[in-house]
Short mmCIF file of C-alpha atoms (C1' of nucleotides) in Angstrom, two decimals:
data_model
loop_
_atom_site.label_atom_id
_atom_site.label_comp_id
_atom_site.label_asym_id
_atom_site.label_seq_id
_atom_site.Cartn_x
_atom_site.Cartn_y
_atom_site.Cartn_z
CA UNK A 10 0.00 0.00 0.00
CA UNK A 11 1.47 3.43 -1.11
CA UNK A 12 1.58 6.10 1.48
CA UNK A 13 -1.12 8.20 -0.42
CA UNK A 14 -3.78 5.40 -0.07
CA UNK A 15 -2.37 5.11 3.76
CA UNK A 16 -2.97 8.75 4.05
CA UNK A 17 -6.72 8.65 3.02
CA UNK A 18 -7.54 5.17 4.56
CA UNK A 19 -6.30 6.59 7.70
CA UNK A 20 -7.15 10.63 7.00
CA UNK A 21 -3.38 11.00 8.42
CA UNK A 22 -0.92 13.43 5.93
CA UNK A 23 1.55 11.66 4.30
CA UNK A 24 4.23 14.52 5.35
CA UNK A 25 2.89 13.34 9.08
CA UNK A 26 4.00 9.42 8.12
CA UNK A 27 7.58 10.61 6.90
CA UNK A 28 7.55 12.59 9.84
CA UNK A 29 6.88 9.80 12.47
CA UNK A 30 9.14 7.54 10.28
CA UNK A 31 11.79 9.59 10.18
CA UNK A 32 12.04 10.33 14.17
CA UNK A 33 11.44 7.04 15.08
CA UNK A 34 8.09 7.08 16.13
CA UNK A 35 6.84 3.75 14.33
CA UNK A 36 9.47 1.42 12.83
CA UNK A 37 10.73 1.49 8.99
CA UNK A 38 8.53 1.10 6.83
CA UNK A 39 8.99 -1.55 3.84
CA UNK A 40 9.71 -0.26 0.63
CA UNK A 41 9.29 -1.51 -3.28
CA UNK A 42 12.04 -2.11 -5.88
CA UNK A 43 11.85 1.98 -6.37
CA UNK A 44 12.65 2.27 -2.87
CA UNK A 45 8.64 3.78 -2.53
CA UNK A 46 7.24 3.10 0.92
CA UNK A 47 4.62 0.05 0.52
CA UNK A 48 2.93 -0.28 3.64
CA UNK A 49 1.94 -4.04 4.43
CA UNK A 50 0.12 -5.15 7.32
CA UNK A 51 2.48 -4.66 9.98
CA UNK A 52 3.46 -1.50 9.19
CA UNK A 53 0.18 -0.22 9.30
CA UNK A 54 -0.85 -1.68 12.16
CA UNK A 55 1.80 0.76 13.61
CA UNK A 56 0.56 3.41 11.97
CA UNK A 57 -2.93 2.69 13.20
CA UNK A 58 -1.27 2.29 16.94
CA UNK A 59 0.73 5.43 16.14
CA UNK A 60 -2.48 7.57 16.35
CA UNK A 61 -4.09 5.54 18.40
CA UNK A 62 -1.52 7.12 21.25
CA UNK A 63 -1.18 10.36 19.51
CA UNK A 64 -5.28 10.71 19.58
CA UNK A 65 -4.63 9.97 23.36
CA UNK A 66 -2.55 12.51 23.93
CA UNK A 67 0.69 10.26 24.10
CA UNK A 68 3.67 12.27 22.95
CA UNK A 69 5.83 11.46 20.02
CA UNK A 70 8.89 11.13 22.44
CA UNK A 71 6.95 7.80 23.99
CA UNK A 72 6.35 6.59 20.61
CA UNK A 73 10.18 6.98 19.53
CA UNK A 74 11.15 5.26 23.19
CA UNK A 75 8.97 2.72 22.75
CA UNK A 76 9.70 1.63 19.11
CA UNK A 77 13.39 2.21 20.46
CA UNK A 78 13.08 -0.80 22.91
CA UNK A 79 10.68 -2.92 20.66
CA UNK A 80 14.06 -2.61 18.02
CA UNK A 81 16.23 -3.88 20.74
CA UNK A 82 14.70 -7.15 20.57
CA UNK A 83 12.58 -9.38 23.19
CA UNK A 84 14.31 -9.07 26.05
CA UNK A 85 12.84 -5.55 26.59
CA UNK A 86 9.37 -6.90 26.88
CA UNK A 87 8.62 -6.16 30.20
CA UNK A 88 10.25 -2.17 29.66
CA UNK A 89 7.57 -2.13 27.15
CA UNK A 90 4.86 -3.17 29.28
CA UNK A 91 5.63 -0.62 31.96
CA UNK A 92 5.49 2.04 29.31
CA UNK A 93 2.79 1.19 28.29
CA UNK A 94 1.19 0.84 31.41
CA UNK A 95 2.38 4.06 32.68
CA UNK A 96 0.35 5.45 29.69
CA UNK A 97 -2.31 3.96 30.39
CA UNK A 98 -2.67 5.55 33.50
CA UNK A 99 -1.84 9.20 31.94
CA UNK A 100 -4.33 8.74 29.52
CA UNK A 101 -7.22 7.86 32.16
CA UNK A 102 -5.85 10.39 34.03
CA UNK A 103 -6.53 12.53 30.92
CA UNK A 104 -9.75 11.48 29.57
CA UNK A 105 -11.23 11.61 33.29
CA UNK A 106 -10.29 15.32 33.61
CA UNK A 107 -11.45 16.03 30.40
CA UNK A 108 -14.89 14.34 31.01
CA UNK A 109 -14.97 16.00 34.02
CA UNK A 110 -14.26 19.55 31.60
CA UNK A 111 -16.83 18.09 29.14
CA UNK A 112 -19.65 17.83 31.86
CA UNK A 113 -18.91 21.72 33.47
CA UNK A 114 -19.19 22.64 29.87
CA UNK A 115 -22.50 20.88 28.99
CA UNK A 116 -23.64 22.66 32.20
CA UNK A 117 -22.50 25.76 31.60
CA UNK A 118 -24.08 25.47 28.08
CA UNK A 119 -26.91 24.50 29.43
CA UNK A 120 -27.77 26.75 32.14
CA UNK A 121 -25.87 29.37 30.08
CA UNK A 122 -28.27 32.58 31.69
CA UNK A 123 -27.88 32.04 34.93
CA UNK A 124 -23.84 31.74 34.82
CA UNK A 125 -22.26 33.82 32.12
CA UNK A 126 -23.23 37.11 33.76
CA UNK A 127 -23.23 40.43 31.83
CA UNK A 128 -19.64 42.44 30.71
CA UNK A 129 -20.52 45.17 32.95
CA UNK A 130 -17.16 44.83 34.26
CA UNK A 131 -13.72 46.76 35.82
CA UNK A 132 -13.42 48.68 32.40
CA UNK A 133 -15.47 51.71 33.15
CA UNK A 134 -17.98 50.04 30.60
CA UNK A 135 -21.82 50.18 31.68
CA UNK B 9 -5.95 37.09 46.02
CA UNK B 10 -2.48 37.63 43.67
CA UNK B 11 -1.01 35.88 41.17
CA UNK B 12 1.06 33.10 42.45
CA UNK B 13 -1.53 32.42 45.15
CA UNK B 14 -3.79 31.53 42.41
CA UNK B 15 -1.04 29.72 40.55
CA UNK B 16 -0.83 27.65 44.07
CA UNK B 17 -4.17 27.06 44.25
CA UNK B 18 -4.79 26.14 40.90
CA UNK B 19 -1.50 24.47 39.73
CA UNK B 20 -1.14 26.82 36.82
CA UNK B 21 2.08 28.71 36.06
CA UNK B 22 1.75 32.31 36.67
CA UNK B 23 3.33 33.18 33.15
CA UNK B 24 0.14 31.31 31.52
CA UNK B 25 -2.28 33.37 33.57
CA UNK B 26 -0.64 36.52 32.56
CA UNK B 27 -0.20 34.78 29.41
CA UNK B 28 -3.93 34.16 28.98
CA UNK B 29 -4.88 37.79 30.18
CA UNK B 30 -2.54 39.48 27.53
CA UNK B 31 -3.81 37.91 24.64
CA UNK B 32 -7.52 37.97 26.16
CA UNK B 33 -8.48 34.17 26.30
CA UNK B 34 -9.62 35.40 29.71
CA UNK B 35 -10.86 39.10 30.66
CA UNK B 36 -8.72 42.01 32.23
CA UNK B 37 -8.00 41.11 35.11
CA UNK B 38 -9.00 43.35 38.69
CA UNK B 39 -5.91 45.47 40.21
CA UNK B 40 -5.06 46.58 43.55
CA UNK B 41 -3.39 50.40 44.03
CA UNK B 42 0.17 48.59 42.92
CA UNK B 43 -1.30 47.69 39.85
CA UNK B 44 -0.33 44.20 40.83
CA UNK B 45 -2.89 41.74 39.72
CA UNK B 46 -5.63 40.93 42.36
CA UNK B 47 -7.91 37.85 41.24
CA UNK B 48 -12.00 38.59 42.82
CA UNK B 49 -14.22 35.71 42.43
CA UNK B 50 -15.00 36.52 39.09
CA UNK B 51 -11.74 36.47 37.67
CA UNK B 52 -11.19 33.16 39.50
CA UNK B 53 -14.43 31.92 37.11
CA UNK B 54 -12.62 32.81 34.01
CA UNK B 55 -9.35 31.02 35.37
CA UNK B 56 -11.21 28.40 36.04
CA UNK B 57 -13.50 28.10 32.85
CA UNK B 58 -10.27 28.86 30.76
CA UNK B 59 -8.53 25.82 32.40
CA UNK B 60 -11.68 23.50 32.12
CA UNK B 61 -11.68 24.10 28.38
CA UNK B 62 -8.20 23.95 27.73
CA UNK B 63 -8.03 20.38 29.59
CA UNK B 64 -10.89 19.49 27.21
CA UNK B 65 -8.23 20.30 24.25
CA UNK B 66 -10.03 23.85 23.15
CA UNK B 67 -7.95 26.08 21.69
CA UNK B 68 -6.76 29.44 23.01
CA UNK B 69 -7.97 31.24 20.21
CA UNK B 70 -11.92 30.19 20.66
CA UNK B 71 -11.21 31.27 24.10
CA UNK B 72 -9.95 34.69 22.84
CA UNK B 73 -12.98 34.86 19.99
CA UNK B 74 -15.43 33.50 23.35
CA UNK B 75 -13.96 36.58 25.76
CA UNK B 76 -14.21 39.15 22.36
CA UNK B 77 -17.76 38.38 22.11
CA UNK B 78 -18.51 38.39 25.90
CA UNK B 79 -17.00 41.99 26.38
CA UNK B 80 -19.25 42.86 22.89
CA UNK B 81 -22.44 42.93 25.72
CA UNK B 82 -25.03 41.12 25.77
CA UNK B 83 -26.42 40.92 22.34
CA UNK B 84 -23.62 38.07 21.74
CA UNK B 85 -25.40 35.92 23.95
CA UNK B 86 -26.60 33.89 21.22
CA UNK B 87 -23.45 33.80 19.14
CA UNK B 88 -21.70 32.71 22.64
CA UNK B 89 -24.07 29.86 23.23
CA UNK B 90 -23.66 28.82 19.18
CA UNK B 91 -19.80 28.80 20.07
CA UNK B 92 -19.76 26.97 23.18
CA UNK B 93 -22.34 24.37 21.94
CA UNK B 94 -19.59 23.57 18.84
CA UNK B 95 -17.21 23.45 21.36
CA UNK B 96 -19.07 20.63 23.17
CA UNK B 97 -19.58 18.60 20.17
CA UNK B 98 -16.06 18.86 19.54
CA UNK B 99 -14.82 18.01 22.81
CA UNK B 100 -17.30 15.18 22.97
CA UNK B 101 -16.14 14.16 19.47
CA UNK B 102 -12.37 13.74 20.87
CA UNK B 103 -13.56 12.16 24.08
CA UNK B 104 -15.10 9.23 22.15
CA UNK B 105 -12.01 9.06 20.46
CA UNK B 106 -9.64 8.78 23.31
CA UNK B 107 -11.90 6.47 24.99
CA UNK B 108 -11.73 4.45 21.98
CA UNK B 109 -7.81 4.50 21.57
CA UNK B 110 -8.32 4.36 25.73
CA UNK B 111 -9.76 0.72 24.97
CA UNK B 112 -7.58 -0.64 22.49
CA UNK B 113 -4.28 0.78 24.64
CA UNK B 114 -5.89 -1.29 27.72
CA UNK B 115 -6.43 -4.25 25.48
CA UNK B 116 -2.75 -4.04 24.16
CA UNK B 117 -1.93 -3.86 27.54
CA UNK B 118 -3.76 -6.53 28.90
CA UNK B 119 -2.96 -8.89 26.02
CA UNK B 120 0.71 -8.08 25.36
CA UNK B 121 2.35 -11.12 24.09
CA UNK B 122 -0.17 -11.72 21.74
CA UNK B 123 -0.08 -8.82 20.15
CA UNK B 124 3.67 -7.24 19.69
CA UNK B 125 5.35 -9.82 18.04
CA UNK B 126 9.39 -9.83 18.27
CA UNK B 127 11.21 -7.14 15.76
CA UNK B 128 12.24 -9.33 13.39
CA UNK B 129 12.04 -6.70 10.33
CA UNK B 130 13.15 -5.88 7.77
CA UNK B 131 16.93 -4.86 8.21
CA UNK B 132 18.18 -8.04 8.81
CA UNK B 133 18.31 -8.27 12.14
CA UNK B 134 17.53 -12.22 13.66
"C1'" DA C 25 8.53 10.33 -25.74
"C1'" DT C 26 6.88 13.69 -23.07
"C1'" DA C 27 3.90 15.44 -19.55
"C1'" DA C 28 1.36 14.77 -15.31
"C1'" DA C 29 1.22 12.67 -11.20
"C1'" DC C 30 3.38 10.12 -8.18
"C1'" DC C 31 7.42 9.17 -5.04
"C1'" DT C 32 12.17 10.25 -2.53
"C1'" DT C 33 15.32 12.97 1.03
"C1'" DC C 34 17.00 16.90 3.47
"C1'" DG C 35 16.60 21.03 5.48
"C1'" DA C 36 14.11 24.80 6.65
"C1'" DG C 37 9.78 27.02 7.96
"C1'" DT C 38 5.44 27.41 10.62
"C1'" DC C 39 2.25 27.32 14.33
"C1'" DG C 40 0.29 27.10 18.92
"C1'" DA C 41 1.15 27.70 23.44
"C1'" DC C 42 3.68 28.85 26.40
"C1'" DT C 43 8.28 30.32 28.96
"C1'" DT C 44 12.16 33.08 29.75
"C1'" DT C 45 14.83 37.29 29.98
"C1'" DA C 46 15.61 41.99 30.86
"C1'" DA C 47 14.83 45.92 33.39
"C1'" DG C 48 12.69 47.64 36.79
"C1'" DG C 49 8.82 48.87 40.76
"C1'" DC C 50 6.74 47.64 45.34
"C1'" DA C 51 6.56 45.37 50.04
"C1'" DA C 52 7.69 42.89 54.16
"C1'" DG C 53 11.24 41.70 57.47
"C1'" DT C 54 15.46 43.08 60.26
"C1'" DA D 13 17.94 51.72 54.92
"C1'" DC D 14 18.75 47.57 52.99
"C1'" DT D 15 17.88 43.01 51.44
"C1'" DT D 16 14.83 39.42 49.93
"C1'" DG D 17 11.08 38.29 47.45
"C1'" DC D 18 7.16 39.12 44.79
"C1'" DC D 19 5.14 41.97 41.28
"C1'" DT D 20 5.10 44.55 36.53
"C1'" DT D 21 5.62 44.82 31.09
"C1'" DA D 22 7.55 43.95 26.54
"C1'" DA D 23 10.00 41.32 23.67
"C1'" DA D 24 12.38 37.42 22.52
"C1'" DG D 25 13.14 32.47 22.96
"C1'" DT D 26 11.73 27.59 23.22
"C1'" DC D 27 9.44 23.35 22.32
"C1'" DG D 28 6.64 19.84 20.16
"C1'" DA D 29 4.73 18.44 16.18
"C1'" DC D 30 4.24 18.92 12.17
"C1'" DT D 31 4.40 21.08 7.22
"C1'" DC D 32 6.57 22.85 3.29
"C1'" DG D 33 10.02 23.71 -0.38
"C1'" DA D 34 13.67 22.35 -3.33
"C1'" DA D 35 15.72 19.19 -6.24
"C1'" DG D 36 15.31 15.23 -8.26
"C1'" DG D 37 13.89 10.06 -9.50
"C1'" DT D 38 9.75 6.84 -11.15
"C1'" DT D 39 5.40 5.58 -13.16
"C1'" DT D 40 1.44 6.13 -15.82
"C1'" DA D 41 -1.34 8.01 -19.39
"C1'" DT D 42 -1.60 9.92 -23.91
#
DNA sequence: ATAAACCTTCGAGTCGACTTTAAGGCAAGT
DNA sequence: ACTTGCCTTAAAGTCGACTCGAAGGTTTAT
């Protein structure tokens, strides 16, 4: 699969794939006899866990760490889990605060005449 | 109550609350007679709401367009509510997403060896 | 066979959101 | 009165994550 049909399978830019390619952020990619990227199964199924984390909020410095110990072969197994575990916990740290955002929001918008007050305000403005 | 009080209290850097005044993603805020910033209740709203909608992943600039049409009076009432209801749908839009990418992190996680199989790729590495 | 539409790398540019620096004013303790 | 610490603004700097431009190779359609 070439990287434009990658990019509109997975509405990701292609200059974004280089990107996380090039830093490290999901492993090299296979290429074809013109030394075109040619995505098979694996490597999209980084791709697709690539913005999985991204989506989450995960940094692209995780990604390149993790990729990083997944190249240094099986022995880091249990590094990997604890990444990904400590992730885990940032992101439900994450999506809790922003449901808890989400909810003040929907009241606000809700309620919206009894809270947002009036710009009479410290401006001399009346 | 001054700056790095509030910074305390709200685990915010001071620089971002000055930050967010001087670009006006929230309103001027009150003064006492050293001209040193003096946060009323009000102001603590703003700080508050502004942090809320920035942990839900909304940009500075609606803030600054929500603030411009709040010190326009009160005929941008409607406008206001338009604007924070796309907000919601958006924030509930990436909510579902990171719950989703939530789920499949927690299912990599619980299902580990299954799932990343050892680098064996494509540089010729055994 | 030539143009249009892909692809490549490398380096530089952009953008959003802070964050720091510089230069100085005010305030509380000794 | 002096020192320590907090406050001020304005401008510049940083950082993460792309995004673009240049220069060139390949493939596909006519």
């Amino acid at each position: 699969m070439k990287i434009n049909e990658v990019s509109k399978k997975y509405q990701i830019a292609s200059d974004t794939l280089r990107y996380w390619e090039r830093v490290g952020a999901i492993p090299a990619v296979s290429r074809d006899s013109a030394d075109y990227r040619d995505y098979d199964e694996e490597d999209l199924n980084w791709v697709s866990f690539a913005m999985s984390m991204r989506d989450a909020g995960v940094s692209v410095e995780y990604l390149i760490d993790y990729i990083s110990l997944f190249r240094q072969g099986s022995h880091t197994v249990q590094a990997r889990k604890d990444l990904l575990n400590d992730q885990l916990e940032m992101v439900g740290e994450r999506l809790f605060k922003m449901q808890k955002s989400y909810n003040k929001l929907k009241y606000k918008a809700e309620h919206y005449e009894k809270i947002d007050k009036d710009y009479k305000g410290k401006m001399g403005v009346h």
